[in-house]
């Protein structure tokens, strides 16, 4: 007897864990992604272009940008609602979720948490509305996992600051109107709010990417860039600043990566039911069903972990080690799911006609950025043993 | 401008439908806003926006104090809602439903009452005009657009050939055709704000109905049997061998449409 197929996450009845408001927010983002993103994203991916300004405006109208922050035009939702939105955005494309993560969790969060009232008033409402796109410069070409070695520096010149150096792999870099840049100073690592039309600022688009092609990735260069004293984020003078923001963005990723995985798995199930070999659907073969079952287990376990960390975060209890656990597991398992799904789709799986290879290529970046798989492994290792293995 | 919008909360059409012992649609699952009603909500919000001031009030009759569909419309921007929920209303037919909604709406004065042309579960399409009759309001059906002109409304009423332009004095009841406006996505601020918007809950006692005048005992319709609709045939597949155009013409001619 043929039964009606159930969707992988519905098998876990994930909805029973969510409030009506969380479901409403999730469904709003899901509908937007279905209608606006999915029909076009393969073309954006192939051409390597994303209409960032247009999408930012639409996402701003929905309230997605900085949604988990309070005040200054931000919606002030729960962390779980933010996470669920990331899942839906990344079911569209990791590039779209990256745009939102960088805007809300990195650039806006930095100003929201460490900025002056004047800085918040000047930047946050426009950023929440999507009129102003922000980027966040921490990583450098030679300093990825080890940001404390950064070379970008700011020196005082009277009341002003002079910024020199460069940042690498900066999402939204070439389309941003404002950059939050972290630099070494005599007072420790400080954050600077840099309007991108300041003389001495340049952003170079990174080409020839095979991952996150529907995302703007740039190098930022600062050449004797002069900033007033009011440009510095007053409330922090150490790596705690950027790391706080990264923890927010990672939290979004532990939900987001599962969105890409879910989209792959749903595609692979639909495909398997329609694709006949040896006179029956390949979904009916035991090897395929084992793949489906194993992938569903990992997807569901990942979502249970994500929601658990989200609930802890909403209670103010989540630690950075718990966010590491989630990012480590969910980025890794999402990538494994995408690979297995690709095998189910056979040759069709390598094209942009299906979302699977696109997600798979994107997840290679997601596996590495916002803390590599290796670094999160060592964070967990250190938590378990008390011994730091990377310094 | 003050507008009442009738909103039906129905079982999710994406889920398999269940019927109860009396051949009524089982409504014991989670209910959602009928998509047909989202067009009326959108049109009401646009009219109030254009008027510069006013209020959009939702009216719904639903079992189990169900509000999730109403919250959705409140998240879109409606100002408040009135829910009539009472176990004694179970089994109501279209006319009883109209009586209950008319009584609830009639407690206040509105410039306009909006409803969908028909619901996506029952499809009777009779409730809105019954409400109009009970409230002694003029009614215009199948609207694809509404404009305010002084104390009147200019309603574009869809017909098979195009549309009629009908001028109707306010207050009036207008039914809105599905698909004529793009219902807005509720944004997150709307969703957050919807939690604290007022939903007034009424029983049949609040509306002074006797229990035997509504619900199954007040219904004048009974459903004696139901059966599945006949499934459609598979259709004819014509392979285009270079003469596809001629075959389409031939087929249309056989239907006498050209």
PDB file of C-alpha atoms in Angstrom, chain A residues 144-146 250 324-325 327-329 331-332 335 339 363-383 387-391:
ATOM      1  CA  UNK A 144      41.319  33.810   9.444  1.00  0.00           C
ATOM      2  CA  UNK A 145      40.978  31.500  12.441  1.00  0.00           C
ATOM      3  CA  UNK A 146      43.495  33.643  14.322  1.00  0.00           C
ATOM      4  CA  UNK A 250      27.026  31.480  14.015  1.00  0.00           C
ATOM      5  CA  UNK A 324      30.035  25.940  18.569  1.00  0.00           C
ATOM      6  CA  UNK A 325      28.433  22.527  19.156  1.00  0.00           C
ATOM      7  CA  UNK A 327      27.642  25.112  14.177  1.00  0.00           C
ATOM      8  CA  UNK A 328      30.066  22.173  14.188  1.00  0.00           C
ATOM      9  CA  UNK A 329      27.329  19.588  13.909  1.00  0.00           C
ATOM     10  CA  UNK A 331      27.265  22.668   9.031  1.00  0.00           C
ATOM     11  CA  UNK A 332      28.983  19.265   8.886  1.00  0.00           C
ATOM     12  CA  UNK A 335      27.181  19.223   3.870  1.00  0.00           C
ATOM     13  CA  UNK A 339      26.449  15.204  -0.922  1.00  0.00           C
ATOM     14  CA  UNK A 363      27.804  24.559   2.189  1.00  0.00           C
ATOM     15  CA  UNK A 364      31.529  24.142   1.542  1.00  0.00           C
ATOM     16  CA  UNK A 365      31.826  27.829   2.473  1.00  0.00           C
ATOM     17  CA  UNK A 366      29.373  27.524   5.344  1.00  0.00           C
ATOM     18  CA  UNK A 367      31.502  24.634   6.668  1.00  0.00           C
ATOM     19  CA  UNK A 368      34.492  26.977   6.780  1.00  0.00           C
ATOM     20  CA  UNK A 369      33.245  30.467   7.516  1.00  0.00           C
ATOM     21  CA  UNK A 370      32.159  31.831  10.882  1.00  0.00           C
ATOM     22  CA  UNK A 371      34.644  29.520  12.552  1.00  0.00           C
ATOM     23  CA  UNK A 372      36.003  26.563  10.648  1.00  0.00           C
ATOM     24  CA  UNK A 373      34.873  23.071  11.447  1.00  0.00           C
ATOM     25  CA  UNK A 374      38.337  22.529  12.925  1.00  0.00           C
ATOM     26  CA  UNK A 375      38.137  25.555  15.231  1.00  0.00           C
ATOM     27  CA  UNK A 376      34.701  24.602  16.549  1.00  0.00           C
ATOM     28  CA  UNK A 377      35.991  21.070  17.134  1.00  0.00           C
ATOM     29  CA  UNK A 378      38.852  22.502  19.204  1.00  0.00           C
ATOM     30  CA  UNK A 379      36.483  24.789  21.126  1.00  0.00           C
ATOM     31  CA  UNK A 380      34.480  21.711  22.104  1.00  0.00           C
ATOM     32  CA  UNK A 381      37.703  19.814  22.837  1.00  0.00           C
ATOM     33  CA  UNK A 382      38.893  22.593  25.107  1.00  0.00           C
ATOM     34  CA  UNK A 383      35.539  22.696  26.893  1.00  0.00           C
ATOM     35  CA  UNK A 387      43.229  22.122  27.461  1.00  0.00           C
ATOM     36  CA  UNK A 388      43.478  24.575  24.572  1.00  0.00           C
ATOM     37  CA  UNK A 389      44.853  22.734  21.553  1.00  0.00           C
ATOM     38  CA  UNK A 390      45.325  25.616  19.148  1.00  0.00           C
ATOM     39  CA  UNK A 391      47.517  28.068  20.992  1.00  0.00           C
TER      40      UNK A 391
END
